[in-house]
Amino acid sequence: MSPDEANATAPPQGLPSAHSEGPPESWVNLAAFDNPEYAPGRGVILRTIWYYCSLLLLESGWLPVSGLKARMLRLFGANIGVGLVIKPHVRIKYPWRLTVGDHCWIGQGVWIDNIEDVRIGSHVCVSQLAYFCTGSHDYRRRNFDLAARPIAVRDGAWIGARATLLPGVSIGANAIVAGGSVVTKSVDAAAIVGGNPAKLLARRQPPTANA
């Protein structure tokens, strides 16, 4: 092999070769990950029962009636108002950490990953495949410690399809999050935001008339 051929097949400087004797030292140690201070809010037996109930009746889409799904969520500790419309294949991590106001819509494939509290006001529309992410990790610590913060969505807001809300954000009343957006900071009332990260696009105006 010529020197030029050897240089062409060598890994870039500073990167490990696939045939090196060992991986570079990781800055995190996931084997030591532990959350002794985190409490999921219910014991392992109830969490296991909820897991299978959710899998069979909520996530599967086999239960088409919103009212029955709302009753099941209440049975497991959720605070659900009247008039909830909940589409198939919705995933809710812990119903006892979920509050939903009156006359809300939760679209198909929505994932509410609420290891911390998620509070949704009244007349809120959460469109298809939106993701509520309440948990993250502290990358500055070698044990990759859990960092969880609540999410709130105020009355009249609209969360667009495939939008992602990150830990700790609050969506103001009547605000709109455009589809596909990633919200990293709280959104003011009546603001229209979009993009990754989401930024202010416009201000929402009150409706001029009822249909």
CSV table of C-alpha atoms in Angstrom, one decimal:
chain,number,residue,atom,x,y,z
A,1,MET,CA,0.0,0.0,0.0
A,2,SER,CA,1.3,3.4,-0.9
A,3,PRO,CA,1.6,6.2,1.6
A,4,ASP,CA,-1.3,8.0,-0.2
A,5,GLU,CA,-3.5,4.9,0.1
A,6,ALA,CA,-2.7,4.6,3.8
A,7,ASN,CA,-3.6,8.2,4.4
A,8,ALA,CA,-6.9,7.8,2.5
A,9,THR,CA,-8.0,4.9,4.7
A,10,ALA,CA,-6.8,6.3,8.1
A,11,PRO,CA,-9.5,7.9,10.4
A,12,PRO,CA,-9.5,11.7,10.7
A,13,GLN,CA,-7.0,13.0,13.3
A,14,GLY,CA,-8.5,13.0,16.8
A,15,LEU,CA,-11.1,10.3,16.0
A,16,PRO,CA,-10.8,6.7,17.2
A,17,SER,CA,-10.2,3.9,14.7
A,18,ALA,CA,-12.7,1.1,14.4
A,19,HIS,CA,-9.8,-1.2,15.3
A,20,SER,CA,-8.4,0.7,18.2
A,21,GLU,CA,-7.7,-1.2,21.4
A,22,GLY,CA,-10.5,0.5,23.4
A,23,PRO,CA,-13.1,3.3,23.1
A,24,PRO,CA,-12.2,6.8,24.3
A,25,GLU,CA,-13.2,7.4,27.9
A,26,SER,CA,-16.9,8.5,28.2
A,27,TRP,CA,-17.6,11.7,30.0
A,28,VAL,CA,-20.7,10.1,31.5
A,29,ASN,CA,-21.2,6.9,33.4
A,30,LEU,CA,-24.7,5.5,32.6
A,31,ALA,CA,-24.0,2.4,34.7
A,32,ALA,CA,-24.0,4.7,37.8
A,33,PHE,CA,-27.3,6.4,36.9
A,34,ASP,CA,-29.6,6.6,39.8
A,35,ASN,CA,-32.5,8.7,40.9
A,36,PRO,CA,-33.0,8.2,44.7
A,37,GLU,CA,-34.7,11.6,45.1
A,38,TYR,CA,-37.2,11.1,42.2
A,39,ALA,CA,-40.6,9.8,43.2
A,40,PRO,CA,-43.0,8.7,40.4
A,41,GLY,CA,-46.0,9.4,42.6
A,42,ARG,CA,-47.3,5.8,42.7
A,43,GLY,CA,-46.0,2.4,43.6
A,44,VAL,CA,-44.6,-0.1,41.2
A,45,ILE,CA,-47.8,-2.3,41.3
A,46,LEU,CA,-50.1,0.6,40.2
A,47,ARG,CA,-47.6,1.8,37.6
A,48,THR,CA,-47.4,-1.7,36.2
A,49,ILE,CA,-51.2,-1.9,36.0
A,50,TRP,CA,-51.4,1.4,34.3
A,51,TYR,CA,-48.8,0.4,31.8
A,52,TYR,CA,-50.8,-2.5,30.6
A,53,CYS,CA,-54.2,-0.6,30.7
A,54,SER,CA,-52.6,2.2,28.7
A,55,LEU,CA,-51.1,-0.3,26.2
A,56,LEU,CA,-54.3,-2.2,25.6
A,57,LEU,CA,-57.0,0.6,25.8
A,58,LEU,CA,-55.3,3.9,25.1
A,59,GLU,CA,-52.2,3.4,23.0
A,60,SER,CA,-53.6,0.6,20.9
A,61,GLY,CA,-56.6,2.6,19.7
A,62,TRP,CA,-59.0,-0.3,20.5
A,63,LEU,CA,-61.1,1.9,22.7
A,64,PRO,CA,-62.7,4.5,20.4
A,65,VAL,CA,-65.0,6.3,22.9
A,66,SER,CA,-63.4,9.4,24.5
A,67,GLY,CA,-65.7,9.4,27.5
A,68,LEU,CA,-64.6,5.9,28.5
A,69,LYS,CA,-60.9,6.9,28.1
A,70,ALA,CA,-61.5,10.0,30.3
A,71,ARG,CA,-63.1,7.7,32.9
A,72,MET,CA,-60.1,5.4,32.8
A,73,LEU,CA,-57.7,8.4,33.3
A,74,ARG,CA,-59.7,9.6,36.2
A,75,LEU,CA,-59.6,6.2,37.7
A,76,PHE,CA,-55.8,6.3,37.7
A,77,GLY,CA,-55.7,9.8,39.3
A,78,ALA,CA,-55.9,12.3,36.4
A,79,ASN,CA,-57.9,15.5,36.9
A,80,ILE,CA,-60.0,15.6,33.7
A,81,GLY,CA,-62.7,18.1,32.9
A,82,VAL,CA,-65.8,17.7,30.8
A,83,GLY,CA,-66.0,17.3,27.1
A,84,LEU,CA,-62.5,15.8,26.5
A,85,VAL,CA,-62.0,14.4,23.0
A,86,ILE,CA,-59.0,12.0,22.9
A,87,LYS,CA,-58.1,10.3,19.7
A,88,PRO,CA,-56.4,6.9,19.2
A,89,HIS,CA,-52.8,6.0,20.1
A,90,VAL,CA,-52.3,8.6,22.8
A,91,ARG,CA,-49.6,7.8,25.3
A,92,ILE,CA,-49.6,9.3,28.8
A,93,LYS,CA,-46.8,8.4,31.1
A,94,TYR,CA,-48.4,9.0,34.5
A,95,PRO,CA,-52.1,10.0,34.6
A,96,TRP,CA,-51.9,11.0,38.2
A,97,ARG,CA,-49.6,13.8,37.1
A,98,LEU,CA,-52.0,15.1,34.4
A,99,THR,CA,-54.7,17.9,34.7
A,100,VAL,CA,-56.9,18.7,31.7
A,101,GLY,CA,-59.6,21.4,31.7
A,102,ASP,CA,-62.9,21.4,29.9
A,103,HIS,CA,-63.6,20.8,26.2
A,104,CYS,CA,-60.1,19.9,25.2
A,105,TRP,CA,-58.9,17.9,22.1
A,106,ILE,CA,-55.9,15.6,22.2
A,107,GLY,CA,-55.0,14.4,18.8
A,108,GLN,CA,-53.9,11.0,17.5
A,109,GLY,CA,-50.4,9.9,18.5
A,110,VAL,CA,-49.9,12.6,21.2
A,111,TRP,CA,-47.3,11.6,23.8
A,112,ILE,CA,-47.5,13.3,27.2
A,113,ASP,CA,-44.3,12.1,28.8
A,114,ASN,CA,-45.2,13.5,32.2
A,115,ILE,CA,-42.7,12.3,34.8
A,116,GLU,CA,-43.5,15.8,36.2
A,117,ASP,CA,-46.9,17.6,36.3
A,118,VAL,CA,-48.5,18.6,33.0
A,119,ARG,CA,-51.4,21.0,33.3
A,120,ILE,CA,-53.6,21.8,30.3
A,121,GLY,CA,-56.3,24.5,30.5
A,122,SER,CA,-59.7,24.5,29.0
A,123,HIS,CA,-60.5,24.7,25.2
A,124,VAL,CA,-57.0,23.6,24.3
A,125,CYS,CA,-56.2,21.8,21.1
A,126,VAL,CA,-53.2,19.5,21.1
A,127,SER,CA,-52.7,18.2,17.5
A,128,GLN,CA,-51.4,15.0,16.2
A,129,LEU,CA,-48.0,13.6,17.4
A,130,ALA,CA,-47.3,16.5,19.7
A,131,TYR,CA,-44.7,15.6,22.4
A,132,PHE,CA,-44.7,17.0,25.9
A,133,CYS,CA,-41.3,16.3,27.4
A,134,THR,CA,-41.0,17.0,31.1
A,135,GLY,CA,-37.7,15.1,31.7
A,136,SER,CA,-34.1,15.8,30.7
A,137,HIS,CA,-30.6,15.1,32.1
A,138,ASP,CA,-27.8,17.1,33.6
A,139,TYR,CA,-25.0,16.6,31.1
A,140,ARG,CA,-22.6,18.4,33.5
A,141,ARG,CA,-22.7,15.5,35.9
A,142,ARG,CA,-21.0,12.2,35.2
A,143,ASN,CA,-24.0,10.2,36.5
A,144,PHE,CA,-26.2,12.0,33.9
A,145,ASP,CA,-28.7,13.0,36.7
A,146,LEU,CA,-32.4,13.3,35.9
A,147,ALA,CA,-33.7,16.9,35.5
A,148,ALA,CA,-37.5,17.1,35.5
A,149,ARG,CA,-39.7,20.2,35.2
A,150,PRO,CA,-43.5,20.7,34.7
A,151,ILE,CA,-45.2,21.9,31.6
A,152,ALA,CA,-48.3,24.1,31.5
A,153,VAL,CA,-50.6,25.0,28.6
A,154,ARG,CA,-53.1,27.8,29.3
A,155,ASP,CA,-56.7,28.2,28.2
A,156,GLY,CA,-57.4,28.5,24.4
A,157,ALA,CA,-53.9,27.6,23.3
A,158,TRP,CA,-53.2,25.4,20.2
A,159,ILE,CA,-50.3,23.1,20.0
A,160,GLY,CA,-49.6,22.2,16.4
A,161,ALA,CA,-48.9,18.8,14.9
A,162,ARG,CA,-45.5,17.2,15.8
A,163,ALA,CA,-44.6,20.2,18.0
A,164,THR,CA,-42.4,19.5,21.0
A,165,LEU,CA,-42.6,21.2,24.4
A,166,LEU,CA,-39.5,20.9,26.5
A,167,PRO,CA,-39.2,20.8,30.3
A,168,GLY,CA,-40.4,23.8,32.2
A,169,VAL,CA,-42.1,25.7,29.5
A,170,SER,CA,-45.5,27.4,29.9
A,171,ILE,CA,-47.7,28.2,26.9
A,172,GLY,CA,-49.8,31.3,27.5
A,173,ALA,CA,-53.5,31.6,27.0
A,174,ASN,CA,-54.6,31.7,23.3
A,175,ALA,CA,-51.1,31.2,22.1
A,176,ILE,CA,-50.3,29.0,19.0
A,177,VAL,CA,-47.3,26.8,18.6
A,178,ALA,CA,-46.8,26.0,14.9
A,179,GLY,CA,-46.6,22.5,13.7
A,180,GLY,CA,-43.1,20.9,14.0
A,181,SER,CA,-41.8,23.5,16.4
A,182,VAL,CA,-39.5,22.9,19.3
A,183,VAL,CA,-40.5,25.1,22.3
A,184,THR,CA,-37.5,25.7,24.6
A,185,LYS,CA,-38.8,28.8,26.4
A,186,SER,CA,-42.2,29.9,27.7
A,187,VAL,CA,-44.6,31.5,25.3
A,188,ASP,CA,-46.5,34.7,26.0
A,189,ALA,CA,-50.3,34.8,25.8
A,190,ALA,CA,-51.7,35.2,22.3
A,191,ALA,CA,-48.3,34.8,20.7
A,192,ILE,CA,-47.8,32.7,17.5
A,193,VAL,CA,-44.4,30.9,17.6
A,194,GLY,CA,-42.7,28.5,15.3
A,195,GLY,CA,-39.4,27.0,14.3
A,196,ASN,CA,-36.6,25.2,16.1
A,197,PRO,CA,-36.1,26.7,18.5
A,198,ALA,CA,-39.5,28.4,18.4
A,199,LYS,CA,-39.5,32.1,17.9
A,200,LEU,CA,-42.2,34.8,17.8
A,201,LEU,CA,-43.9,34.9,14.4
A,202,ALA,CA,-46.9,37.1,15.0
A,203,ARG,CA,-49.6,38.0,17.5
A,204,ARG,CA,-53.0,36.3,17.6
A,205,GLN,CA,-56.0,38.5,17.4
A,206,PRO,CA,-59.4,37.7,19.0
A,207,PRO,CA,-62.0,36.2,16.6
A,208,THR,CA,-64.3,38.8,15.0
A,209,ALA,CA,-67.4,36.5,15.0
A,210,ASN,CA,-68.6,33.1,16.0
A,211,ALA,CA,-69.4,30.7,13.2
